[in-house]
């Protein structure tokens, strides 16, 4: 009997693990991630802290203007520097000088930590002591050659917005209950007694967890507007069922039922349309939802609320939906061409 073959993660998989599953006590990791992607686009091998400070501080200032709460701690010397810049109390030169001195104290050391361990692939080498900056590794510089590179900045931004929204509402990111608005393709929250808060693009939020691949055929997809491979947000159980379901109990626009697909699978000549996907895709949907719940993703509470508090309840919920869907829509669908799934 043949043995198992070890599969090694791809470069973009390591990057996504850092952004999606690293600890979030402040938003510095997201700002550094965006700054690193920007540096990689300029093909630099070494970046002084003074250079890195500009995109790093710029992104933090932009987010502070959107949401003042950027961490779990009530105070931060560095974030206060960014606020002073926003208020016009210091100029840009002073902002960058203080960013180089205060902004990277912990984030550079912690960036590659995921699940209490260092990732075996590193995207930069810390040379602050010897050279006053960081060396960008081939792994980071090679990312820009990958198809997925164009998606990564969108994914960092989406994750950042989900986390900061939870902080601003003074709740744990794992307790954030989010909703999907199909009219604008966005995720929003609506706190009790408060107005709706638009959070992020649904595509950007979900793409990293599908590794930039179509949910059905596993072909490459993009979340960049105008890209020829721009993905669709697809309702796994077709929206045609909406008028047949009790709206107060089952929301087909819920995150539990949303996947990203290529245009061909969603609306091409042989696309899914209002048909029910083959049963293997229901198993895949269940695995995806359990993965998000188990990783304490910011959408975790949304999934628990929509599908059940226990794994058994969630499995039963999907099975009931499957039975209801096929009894009403009768036709099953699967893609005509399917690449090997990316694990």
XYZ file of C-alpha atoms in Angstrom:
343
model
C 0.000 0.000 0.000
C 1.403 3.387 -0.997
C 2.278 5.760 1.831
C 1.197 9.339 2.254
C 3.097 12.066 0.417
C 4.025 15.149 2.388
C 2.686 18.387 0.921
C 4.615 21.602 1.488
C 2.758 24.922 1.705
C 3.260 27.433 -1.084
C 4.764 30.890 -0.541
C 1.375 32.578 -0.621
C 0.040 29.979 1.848
C 2.736 30.956 4.365
C 1.960 34.638 3.826
C -1.755 34.078 4.317
C -1.164 32.075 7.496
C 0.641 35.094 8.981
C -2.061 37.576 8.000
C -5.083 35.383 8.684
C -4.020 33.372 11.726
C -1.342 35.338 13.551
C -2.221 36.944 16.878
C -4.020 40.287 16.756
C -3.522 42.493 19.810
C -2.857 45.527 17.605
C -2.977 46.351 13.913
C 0.788 46.736 13.419
C 1.073 43.354 11.661
C -1.387 44.443 8.988
C 0.418 47.746 8.457
C 3.750 45.939 8.168
C 2.248 43.399 5.774
C 1.031 46.146 3.456
C 4.375 47.952 3.718
C 6.255 44.754 2.829
C 4.091 44.137 -0.231
C 4.731 47.709 -1.346
C 8.481 47.312 -0.842
C 8.440 44.060 -2.814
C 6.756 45.824 -5.728
C 9.788 48.157 -5.894
C 12.123 45.122 -6.035
C 14.262 46.266 -3.124
C 16.508 43.771 -1.365
C 17.123 45.915 1.701
C 14.901 48.549 3.312
C 16.017 50.973 6.006
C 13.541 51.556 8.819
C 13.282 55.181 7.710
C 12.088 53.985 4.284
C 9.737 51.366 5.695
C 8.291 53.985 8.037
C 6.511 55.843 5.227
C 4.099 53.127 3.974
C 3.822 51.673 7.480
C 2.762 54.963 9.084
C 0.639 55.969 6.097
C -1.518 52.860 6.397
C -1.894 53.228 10.156
C -2.868 56.894 9.844
C -5.452 56.011 7.189
C -6.995 53.365 9.435
C -6.936 55.573 12.523
C -8.963 58.119 10.584
C -11.475 55.380 9.829
C -11.448 53.666 13.245
C -9.562 55.204 16.162
C -9.360 51.908 18.062
C -6.432 49.979 16.587
C -5.678 47.457 19.313
C -6.745 45.869 22.552
C -4.570 48.154 24.673
C -6.187 51.447 25.729
C -3.006 53.412 24.978
C 0.022 53.333 22.685
C 2.839 55.869 22.411
C 3.268 55.187 18.725
C -0.429 55.348 17.835
C -0.624 58.654 19.684
C 2.153 59.936 17.401
C 0.020 58.949 14.396
C -2.989 60.709 15.907
C -0.940 63.875 16.433
C -0.010 63.821 12.753
C -3.682 63.456 11.799
C -4.525 66.448 13.993
C -1.768 68.524 12.374
C 0.282 68.757 15.572
C 3.425 67.281 13.972
C 4.628 67.261 10.362
C 5.395 64.264 8.160
C 9.136 64.330 8.843
C 8.481 64.123 12.578
C 5.968 61.317 12.020
C 8.479 59.244 10.059
C 11.308 59.893 12.524
C 9.178 58.729 15.439
C 7.814 55.796 13.437
C 11.341 54.532 12.769
C 12.109 54.828 16.482
C 8.855 53.576 18.035
C 6.772 51.835 15.389
C 8.698 48.609 14.857
C 9.622 47.709 18.437
C 7.606 44.469 18.610
C 6.039 43.870 15.214
C 9.227 42.874 13.388
C 10.018 40.257 16.036
C 6.464 38.911 16.090
C 5.517 39.064 12.406
C 6.391 35.446 11.541
C 4.783 33.955 14.678
C 1.749 31.789 13.909
C 0.146 29.402 16.390
C 2.963 29.921 18.912
C 5.688 28.997 16.423
C 7.820 30.683 13.783
C 6.886 30.006 10.174
C 9.679 28.071 8.411
C 9.519 30.510 5.501
C 10.497 34.093 6.295
C 9.691 37.134 4.195
C 12.392 39.339 5.678
C 15.480 39.102 7.871
C 15.816 41.471 10.812
C 19.028 43.482 10.452
C 18.093 46.446 12.596
C 21.101 45.989 14.845
C 23.721 45.650 12.119
C 22.324 47.772 9.286
C 19.314 49.675 10.589
C 16.683 47.895 8.543
C 15.429 44.600 7.137
C 16.517 42.452 4.199
C 13.689 41.247 1.983
C 13.995 37.549 1.215
C 13.570 35.813 -2.124
C 10.305 34.380 -0.776
C 8.826 37.875 -0.515
C 10.296 39.174 -3.764
C 9.111 36.052 -5.601
C 5.544 36.566 -4.406
C 5.074 39.323 -6.953
C 5.659 36.779 -9.733
C 2.727 34.660 -8.527
C -0.813 35.045 -9.831
C -2.017 35.467 -6.254
C 0.156 38.538 -5.583
C -2.544 40.926 -6.773
C -4.974 39.502 -4.212
C -2.743 39.696 -1.146
C -3.039 43.411 -0.396
C -6.844 43.193 -0.621
C -6.812 40.286 1.834
C -4.653 42.164 4.356
C -7.009 45.136 4.153
C -10.106 42.969 4.587
C -8.709 41.165 7.626
C -7.625 44.489 9.145
C -11.086 45.996 8.723
C -12.826 43.020 10.300
C -10.552 43.093 13.346
C -10.636 46.867 13.848
C -14.424 46.887 13.561
C -14.649 44.409 16.429
C -12.251 46.512 18.515
C -14.218 49.682 17.796
C -17.394 47.956 19.017
C -15.480 46.804 22.108
C -16.032 43.115 21.445
C -13.682 40.240 20.741
C -13.057 39.781 16.997
C -14.267 36.190 17.432
C -17.683 37.520 18.539
C -18.259 39.805 15.555
C -21.606 39.086 13.866
C -21.402 40.195 10.244
C -23.911 40.275 7.398
C -23.591 40.316 3.628
C -25.209 42.913 1.389
C -25.484 41.429 -2.125
C -26.390 44.818 -3.581
C -22.896 46.166 -2.938
C -20.958 42.928 -2.424
C -19.894 44.014 1.053
C -19.884 42.746 4.624
C -21.393 44.944 7.326
C -22.306 44.811 11.009
C -25.358 46.308 12.651
C -24.853 46.628 16.420
C -27.972 46.590 18.550
C -29.480 50.054 18.637
C -26.808 51.508 16.353
C -26.518 52.307 12.679
C -25.063 49.899 10.163
C -21.255 49.813 9.852
C -19.868 48.810 6.447
C -16.760 46.703 7.028
C -15.139 45.267 3.923
C -15.577 43.571 0.576
C -16.915 40.035 0.881
C -14.533 38.905 -1.852
C -11.497 40.294 -0.058
C -12.570 38.723 3.240
C -13.114 35.208 1.869
C -10.440 34.948 -0.800
C -7.506 34.051 1.440
C -9.355 31.077 2.874
C -9.903 29.697 -0.629
C -6.241 30.370 -1.430
C -7.262 32.476 -4.406
C -8.991 29.568 -6.162
C -12.519 28.981 -7.422
C -14.494 27.006 -4.844
C -15.702 24.595 -7.516
C -13.095 24.096 -10.250
C -10.002 25.344 -8.331
C -8.906 27.680 -11.133
C -7.143 30.928 -10.193
C -9.426 33.831 -9.334
C -8.749 37.499 -8.623
C -10.404 40.042 -6.335
C -8.972 43.011 -8.247
C -11.618 45.130 -9.971
C -11.267 44.992 -13.738
C -9.167 41.816 -13.756
C -10.190 39.322 -16.446
C -10.351 36.591 -13.785
C -12.389 38.666 -11.321
C -14.360 36.264 -9.154
C -18.068 36.197 -8.355
C -19.636 35.861 -4.913
C -21.788 32.759 -5.310
C -24.634 31.508 -3.143
C -23.830 27.827 -2.634
C -27.525 27.121 -2.132
C -29.033 29.241 -4.923
C -30.794 32.482 -4.129
C -33.789 31.129 -6.047
C -34.705 29.363 -2.784
C -35.036 32.648 -0.883
C -38.799 33.024 -1.288
C -39.381 29.435 -0.160
C -37.465 29.668 3.117
C -38.455 31.232 6.463
C -36.492 34.492 6.266
C -36.445 34.963 10.023
C -34.582 31.666 10.447
C -32.445 31.069 7.355
C -30.468 33.770 5.586
C -29.114 32.681 2.210
C -27.004 35.853 2.172
C -25.217 34.598 5.283
C -21.469 34.035 5.190
C -22.091 30.301 5.716
C -23.601 30.110 2.196
C -21.171 32.376 0.336
C -18.226 31.122 -1.697
C -16.062 32.671 -4.386
C -16.245 31.163 -7.846
C -14.850 31.885 -11.264
C -17.236 33.517 -13.702
C -17.513 30.337 -15.751
C -18.680 28.199 -12.838
C -21.125 30.809 -11.607
C -22.704 32.128 -14.790
C -21.023 30.607 -17.832
C -22.792 28.449 -20.420
C -22.182 25.386 -18.266
C -22.287 27.306 -15.007
C -24.092 26.432 -11.811
C -26.926 28.954 -12.120
C -29.850 27.847 -9.895
C -28.728 24.242 -9.533
C -27.555 22.378 -6.440
C -23.817 21.559 -6.334
C -22.683 17.932 -6.198
C -22.575 16.484 -2.694
C -18.766 16.599 -2.505
C -18.985 20.386 -2.574
C -21.362 20.354 0.393
C -18.670 18.474 2.308
C -16.170 21.096 1.186
C -18.467 23.913 2.347
C -18.791 22.264 5.752
C -14.994 21.929 6.010
C -14.552 25.583 5.034
C -17.017 26.778 7.661
C -15.500 24.548 10.353
C -12.057 25.841 9.410
C -13.141 29.443 9.924
C -14.813 28.597 13.228
C -11.850 26.594 14.509
C -9.356 29.313 13.602
C -11.312 31.942 15.601
C -11.671 34.058 12.492
C -13.553 37.356 13.033
C -16.525 35.801 11.205
C -16.635 32.875 13.660
C -19.599 34.140 15.668
C -21.484 34.920 12.480
C -21.132 31.302 11.358
C -22.142 29.933 14.764
C -25.216 32.152 14.857
C -26.266 31.232 11.340
C -25.669 27.471 11.376
C -25.452 26.143 14.956
C -23.312 26.187 18.084
C -21.977 22.630 17.739
C -20.448 20.720 14.839
C -23.343 18.257 14.908
C -25.890 21.082 14.693
C -24.028 22.684 11.797
C -23.776 19.406 9.904
C -27.489 18.787 10.443
C -28.314 22.312 9.279
C -26.433 21.838 6.007
C -28.000 18.421 5.457
C -31.476 19.893 5.905
C -30.616 22.677 3.476
C -29.314 20.133 0.970
C -32.511 18.081 1.169
C -34.708 21.158 0.884
C -32.727 22.512 -2.064
C -32.716 19.339 -4.146
C -36.417 18.693 -3.504
C -37.243 22.142 -4.859
C -34.609 22.729 -7.545
C -34.203 19.034 -8.545
C -31.105 19.569 -10.734
C -27.546 18.921 -9.603
C -24.427 20.545 -11.020
C -20.680 20.067 -11.115
C -17.992 21.844 -13.149
C -17.133 20.444 -16.560
C -13.420 20.920 -15.868
C -11.852 20.698 -12.442
C -8.258 21.203 -11.391
C -6.715 19.378 -8.469
C -7.932 21.194 -5.337
C -5.389 23.273 -3.425
C -5.242 21.916 0.129
